[in-house]
Coordinates of C-alpha atoms in Angstrom, one line a residue:
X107 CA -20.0 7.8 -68.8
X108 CA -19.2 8.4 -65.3
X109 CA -18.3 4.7 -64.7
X110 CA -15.8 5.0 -67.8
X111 CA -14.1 7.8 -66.7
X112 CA -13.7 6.2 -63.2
X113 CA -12.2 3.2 -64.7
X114 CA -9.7 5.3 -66.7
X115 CA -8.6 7.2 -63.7
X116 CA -8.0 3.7 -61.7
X117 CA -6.8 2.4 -64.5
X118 CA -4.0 5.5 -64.7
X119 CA -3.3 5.3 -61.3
X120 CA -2.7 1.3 -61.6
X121 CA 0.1 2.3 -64.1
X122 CA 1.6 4.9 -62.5
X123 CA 2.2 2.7 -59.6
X124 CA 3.3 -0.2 -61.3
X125 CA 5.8 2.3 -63.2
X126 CA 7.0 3.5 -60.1
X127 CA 7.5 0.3 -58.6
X128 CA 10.0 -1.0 -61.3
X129 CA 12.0 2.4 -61.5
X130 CA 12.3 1.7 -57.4
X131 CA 13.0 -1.3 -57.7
X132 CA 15.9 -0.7 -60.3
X133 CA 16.7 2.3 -58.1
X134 CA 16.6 4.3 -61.3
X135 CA 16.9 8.2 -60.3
X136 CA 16.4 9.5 -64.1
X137 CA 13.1 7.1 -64.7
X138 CA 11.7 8.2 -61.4
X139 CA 11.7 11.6 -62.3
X140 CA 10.7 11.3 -65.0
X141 CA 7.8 9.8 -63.7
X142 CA 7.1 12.4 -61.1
X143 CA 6.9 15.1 -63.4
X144 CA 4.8 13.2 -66.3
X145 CA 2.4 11.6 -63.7
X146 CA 2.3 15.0 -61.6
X147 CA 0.9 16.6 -64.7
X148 CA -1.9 13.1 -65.0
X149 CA -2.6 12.6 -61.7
X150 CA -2.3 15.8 -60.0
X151 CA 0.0 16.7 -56.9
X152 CA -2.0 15.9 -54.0
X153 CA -3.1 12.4 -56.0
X154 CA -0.1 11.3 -57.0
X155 CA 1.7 12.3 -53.4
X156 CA -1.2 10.0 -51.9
X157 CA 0.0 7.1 -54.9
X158 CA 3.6 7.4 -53.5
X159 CA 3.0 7.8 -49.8
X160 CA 0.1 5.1 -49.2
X161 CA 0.9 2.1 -52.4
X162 CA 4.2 2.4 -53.4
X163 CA 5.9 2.8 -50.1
X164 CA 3.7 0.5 -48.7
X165 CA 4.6 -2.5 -51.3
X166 CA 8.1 -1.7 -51.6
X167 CA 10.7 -3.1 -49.4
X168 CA 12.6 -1.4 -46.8
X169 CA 16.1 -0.9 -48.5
X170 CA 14.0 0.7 -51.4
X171 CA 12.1 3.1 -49.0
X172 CA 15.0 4.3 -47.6
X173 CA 17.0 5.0 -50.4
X174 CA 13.6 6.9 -51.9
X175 CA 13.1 9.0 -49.1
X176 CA 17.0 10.0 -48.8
X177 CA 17.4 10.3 -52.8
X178 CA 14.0 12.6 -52.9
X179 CA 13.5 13.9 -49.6
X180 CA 16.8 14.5 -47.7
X181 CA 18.6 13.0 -45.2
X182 CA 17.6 15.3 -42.6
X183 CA 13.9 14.7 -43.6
X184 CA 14.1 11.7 -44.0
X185 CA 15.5 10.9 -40.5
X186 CA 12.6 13.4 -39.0
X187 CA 10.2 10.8 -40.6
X188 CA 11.9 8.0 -39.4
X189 CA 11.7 9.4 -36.0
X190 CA 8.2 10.7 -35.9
X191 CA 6.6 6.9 -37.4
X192 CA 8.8 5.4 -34.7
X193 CA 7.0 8.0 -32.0
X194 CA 3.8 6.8 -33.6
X195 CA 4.6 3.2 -33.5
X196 CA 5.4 3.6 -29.4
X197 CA 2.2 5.6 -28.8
X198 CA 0.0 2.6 -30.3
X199 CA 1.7 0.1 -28.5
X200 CA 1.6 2.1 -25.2
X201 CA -2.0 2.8 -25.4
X202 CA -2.7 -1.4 -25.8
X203 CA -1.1 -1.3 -22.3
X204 CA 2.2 -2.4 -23.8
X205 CA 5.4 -1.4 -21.7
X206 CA 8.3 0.5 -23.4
X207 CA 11.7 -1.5 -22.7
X208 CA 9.9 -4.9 -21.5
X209 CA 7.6 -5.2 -24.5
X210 CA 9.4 -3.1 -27.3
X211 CA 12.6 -0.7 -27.2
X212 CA 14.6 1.2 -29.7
X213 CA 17.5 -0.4 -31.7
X214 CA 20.2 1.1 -32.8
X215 CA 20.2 3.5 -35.9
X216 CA 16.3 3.9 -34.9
X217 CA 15.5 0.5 -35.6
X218 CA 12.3 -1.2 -33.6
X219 CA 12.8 -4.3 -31.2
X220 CA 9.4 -5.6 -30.2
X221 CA 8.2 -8.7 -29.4
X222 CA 5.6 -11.1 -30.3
X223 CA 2.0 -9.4 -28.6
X224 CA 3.5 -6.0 -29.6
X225 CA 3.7 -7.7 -33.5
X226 CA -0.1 -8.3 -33.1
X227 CA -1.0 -5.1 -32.1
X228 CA 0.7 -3.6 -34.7
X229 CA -0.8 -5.4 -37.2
X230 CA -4.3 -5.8 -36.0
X231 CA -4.0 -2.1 -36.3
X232 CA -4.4 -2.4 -40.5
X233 CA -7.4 -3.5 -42.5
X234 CA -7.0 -7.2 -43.3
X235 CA -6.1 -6.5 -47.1
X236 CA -3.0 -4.9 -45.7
X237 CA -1.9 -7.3 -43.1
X238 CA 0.0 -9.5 -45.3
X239 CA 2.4 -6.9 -47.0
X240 CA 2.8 -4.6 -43.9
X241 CA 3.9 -8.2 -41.8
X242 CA 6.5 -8.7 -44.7
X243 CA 7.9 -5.2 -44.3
X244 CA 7.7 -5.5 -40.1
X245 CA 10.4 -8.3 -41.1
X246 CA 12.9 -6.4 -42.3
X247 CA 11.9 -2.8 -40.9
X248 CA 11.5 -4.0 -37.4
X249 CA 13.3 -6.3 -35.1
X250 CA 12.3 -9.4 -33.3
X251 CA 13.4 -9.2 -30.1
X252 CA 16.4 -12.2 -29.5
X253 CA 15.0 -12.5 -26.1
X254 CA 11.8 -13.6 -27.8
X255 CA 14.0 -15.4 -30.6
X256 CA 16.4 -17.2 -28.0
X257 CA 13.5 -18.5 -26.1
X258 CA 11.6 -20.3 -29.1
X259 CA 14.5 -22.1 -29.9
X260 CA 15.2 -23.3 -26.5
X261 CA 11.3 -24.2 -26.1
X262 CA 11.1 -22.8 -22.5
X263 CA 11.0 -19.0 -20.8
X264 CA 14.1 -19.0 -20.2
X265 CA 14.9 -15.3 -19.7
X266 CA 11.7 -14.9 -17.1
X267 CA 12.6 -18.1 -15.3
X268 CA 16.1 -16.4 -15.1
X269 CA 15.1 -12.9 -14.1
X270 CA 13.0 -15.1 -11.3
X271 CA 16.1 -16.6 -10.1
X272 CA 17.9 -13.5 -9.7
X273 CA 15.4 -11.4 -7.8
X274 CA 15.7 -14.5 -5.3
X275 CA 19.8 -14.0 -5.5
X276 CA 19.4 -10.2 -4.8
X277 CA 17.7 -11.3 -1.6
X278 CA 20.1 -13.6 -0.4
X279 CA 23.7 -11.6 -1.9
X280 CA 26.0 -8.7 -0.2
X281 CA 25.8 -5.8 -2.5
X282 CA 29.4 -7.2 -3.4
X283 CA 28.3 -10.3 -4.6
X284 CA 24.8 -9.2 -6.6
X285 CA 26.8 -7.0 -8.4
X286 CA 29.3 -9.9 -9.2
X287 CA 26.9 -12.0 -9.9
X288 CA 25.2 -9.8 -12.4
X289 CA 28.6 -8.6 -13.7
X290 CA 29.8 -12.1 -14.7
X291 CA 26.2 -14.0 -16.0
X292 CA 24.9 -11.4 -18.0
X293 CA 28.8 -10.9 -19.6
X294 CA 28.4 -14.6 -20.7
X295 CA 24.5 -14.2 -21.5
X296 CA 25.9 -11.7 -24.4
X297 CA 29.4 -13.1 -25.2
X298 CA 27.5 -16.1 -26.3
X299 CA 24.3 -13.9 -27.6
X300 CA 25.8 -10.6 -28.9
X301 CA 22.1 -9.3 -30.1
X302 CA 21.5 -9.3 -26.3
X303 CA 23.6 -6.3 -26.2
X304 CA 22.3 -4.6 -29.4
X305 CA 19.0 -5.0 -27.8
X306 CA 19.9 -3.3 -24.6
X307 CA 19.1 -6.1 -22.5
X308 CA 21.4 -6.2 -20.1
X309 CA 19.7 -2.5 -18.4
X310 CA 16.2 -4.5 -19.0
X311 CA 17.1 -7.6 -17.2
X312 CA 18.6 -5.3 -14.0
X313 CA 15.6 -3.1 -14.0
X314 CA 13.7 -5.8 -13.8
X315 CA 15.9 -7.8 -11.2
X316 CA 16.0 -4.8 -8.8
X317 CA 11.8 -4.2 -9.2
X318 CA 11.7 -5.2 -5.2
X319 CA 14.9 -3.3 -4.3
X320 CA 15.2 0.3 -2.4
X321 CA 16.2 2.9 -4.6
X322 CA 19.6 3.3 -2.0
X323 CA 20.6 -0.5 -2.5
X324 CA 20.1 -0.7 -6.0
X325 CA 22.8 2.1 -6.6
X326 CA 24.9 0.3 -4.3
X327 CA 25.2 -2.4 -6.1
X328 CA 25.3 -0.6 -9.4
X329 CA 28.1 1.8 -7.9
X330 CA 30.3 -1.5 -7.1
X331 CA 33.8 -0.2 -7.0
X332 CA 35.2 -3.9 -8.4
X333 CA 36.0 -3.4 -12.5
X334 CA 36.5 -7.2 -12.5
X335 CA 34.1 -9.1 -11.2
X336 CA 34.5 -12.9 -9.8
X337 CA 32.1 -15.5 -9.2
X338 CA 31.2 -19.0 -8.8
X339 CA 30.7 -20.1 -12.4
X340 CA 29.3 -23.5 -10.8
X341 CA 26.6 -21.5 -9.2
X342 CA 25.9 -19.7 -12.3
X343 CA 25.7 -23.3 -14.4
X344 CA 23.1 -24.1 -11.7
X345 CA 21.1 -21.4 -12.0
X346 CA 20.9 -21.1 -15.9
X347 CA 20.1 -24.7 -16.3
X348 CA 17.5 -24.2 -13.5
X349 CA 16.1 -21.8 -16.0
X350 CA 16.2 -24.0 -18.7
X351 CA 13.9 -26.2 -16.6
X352 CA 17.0 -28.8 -16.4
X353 CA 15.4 -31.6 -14.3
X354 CA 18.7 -32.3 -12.9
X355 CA 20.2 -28.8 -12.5
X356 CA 20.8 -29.5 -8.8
X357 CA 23.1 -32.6 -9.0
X358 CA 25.8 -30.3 -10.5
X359 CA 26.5 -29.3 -7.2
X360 CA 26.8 -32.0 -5.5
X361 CA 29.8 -34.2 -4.5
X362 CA 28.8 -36.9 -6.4
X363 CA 27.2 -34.9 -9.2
X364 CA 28.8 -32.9 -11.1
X365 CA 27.7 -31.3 -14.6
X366 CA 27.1 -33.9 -17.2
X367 CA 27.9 -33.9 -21.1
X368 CA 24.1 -33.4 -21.7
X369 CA 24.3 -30.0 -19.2
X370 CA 27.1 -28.5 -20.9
X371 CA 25.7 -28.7 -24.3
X372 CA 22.5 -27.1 -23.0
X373 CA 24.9 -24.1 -21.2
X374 CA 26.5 -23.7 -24.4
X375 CA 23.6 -22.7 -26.2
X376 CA 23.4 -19.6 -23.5
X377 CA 26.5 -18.9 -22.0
X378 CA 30.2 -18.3 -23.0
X379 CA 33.1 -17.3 -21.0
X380 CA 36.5 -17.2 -21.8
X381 CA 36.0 -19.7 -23.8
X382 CA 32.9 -21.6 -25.8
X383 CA 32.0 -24.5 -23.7
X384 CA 31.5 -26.1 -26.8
X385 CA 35.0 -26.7 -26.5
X386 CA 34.9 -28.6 -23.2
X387 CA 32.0 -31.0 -24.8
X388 CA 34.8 -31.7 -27.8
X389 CA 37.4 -32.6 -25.3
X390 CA 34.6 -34.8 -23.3
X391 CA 33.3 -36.8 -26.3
X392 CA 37.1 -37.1 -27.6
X393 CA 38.1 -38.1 -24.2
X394 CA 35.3 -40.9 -23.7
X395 CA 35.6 -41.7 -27.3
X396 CA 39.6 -43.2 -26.5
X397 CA 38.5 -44.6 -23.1
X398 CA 35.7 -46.8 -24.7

């Protein structure tokens, strides 16, 4: 008897989710109601409140939660849970050693950007049952960082070999000139990658170039007085393709190098300045393409 009545109550609970999953899903304000009241009266408060919180939130996706929790909780709520999960999110990650702004950061509109080990975490966190469905919702609730992104589809670390290359420059520049340098590669890093911006990288990658600076210097250069900064593009060219492990990035500067076709397509894929330099490579190929 005890086994039956068990098997009813699961059984219950089975439909009231599945119920409650199709009235989200339709985004059906009367049916859900509805619901609530009629399986409130089933299930019980605190049972049905557990239903909601740990299964149907869980399973549906994230344009569907939010619109729940605003519809039926409140904006103001709502955003207070938003922003206590995303506190709890940080304090797992920091306590696996994980370091806020290289490893994860906030987004706008309290969006998560976190990369690849802290995706792990996260979901090594959850019994394996729930992996799958809570790595489906990390792909719309949370962010992959483009950093991350931008460096699987170049096949290289290009933003570490880069951040390498300018520690050495901030050794060798005037205050002047680091803070022209900086000024004018990082503005073509995100005219060409805009999500670069979004994802507050431009702050990460100084921090992190300015790790072996004095405290007095690095406000020198931040403080640079010059609102349009100049600098050898050439230089820069060299130093991205240097990152992009470009076997041949030092011939551009040389008097009988100079950039090949082959270079500029890899810059374009990082860099932009007043113009694409996907642009130049259409004038090159057209230009060789009448010469032939």
């Amino acid at each position: 008897m005890e086994i039956n009545v068990f098997g009813r109550k699961k059984g219950l609970v089975a439909t009231a989710k599945r119920q409650l999953l199709k009235a989200l899903n339709y985004r059906d304000i009367a049916a859900i109601t509805s619901l609530i009241v009629e399986w409130q009266r089933i299930l019980g408060s605190e049972k049905l409140t557990d239903l909601i919180v740990n299964e149907v939130m869980v399973e549906c996706d994230s344009d569907s939660h939010s619109w729940f929790c605003q519809t039926f909780i409140g904006q103001a709520q709502y955003e207070q849970m938003e922003e206590k999960a995303q506190s709890n999110v940080f304090q797992i990650l920091v306590s696996k050693g994980l370091e806020p702004g290289k490893d994860f950061s906030s987004g706008s509109d309290r969006s998560i950007i976190i990369g690849d080990r802290a995706k792990e975490i996260l979901l090594s966190q959850l019994p394996q049952e729930d992996q799958a469905s809570f790595e489906a919702q990390l792909e719309t609730s949370l962010i992959l960082d483009p950093v991350t992104t931008i460096e699987q589809q170049l096949g290289c670390a290009f933003f570490s070999n880069l951040t390498e290359i300018a520690i050495q420059q901030m050794e060798l520049l005037s205050n002047s000139q680091a803070a022209a340098y900086l000024g004018v590669l990082l503005a073509g890093l995100v005219s060409r990658h805009p999500q670069l911006k979004d994802a507050d990288f431009p702050t990460r990658f100084i921090v992190n170039t300015f790790q072996g600076l004095s405290q007095e210097r690095a406000m020198l250069i931040l403080n640079d007085p010059e609102t349009n900064p100049q600098f050898d593009e050439l230089i820069i060219f060299g130093h991205l393709l240097a990152a992009m492990e470009d076997k041949e990035y030092y011939r551009i500067a040389e008097e009988d190098g100079g950039i090949s076709l082959e270079q500029l397509k890899k810059l374009d894929l990082v860099w932009c300045g007043e113009r694409r330099l996907s642009e130049m490579v259409a004038m090159m190929e057209k230009w060789h393409f009448k010469n032939r």
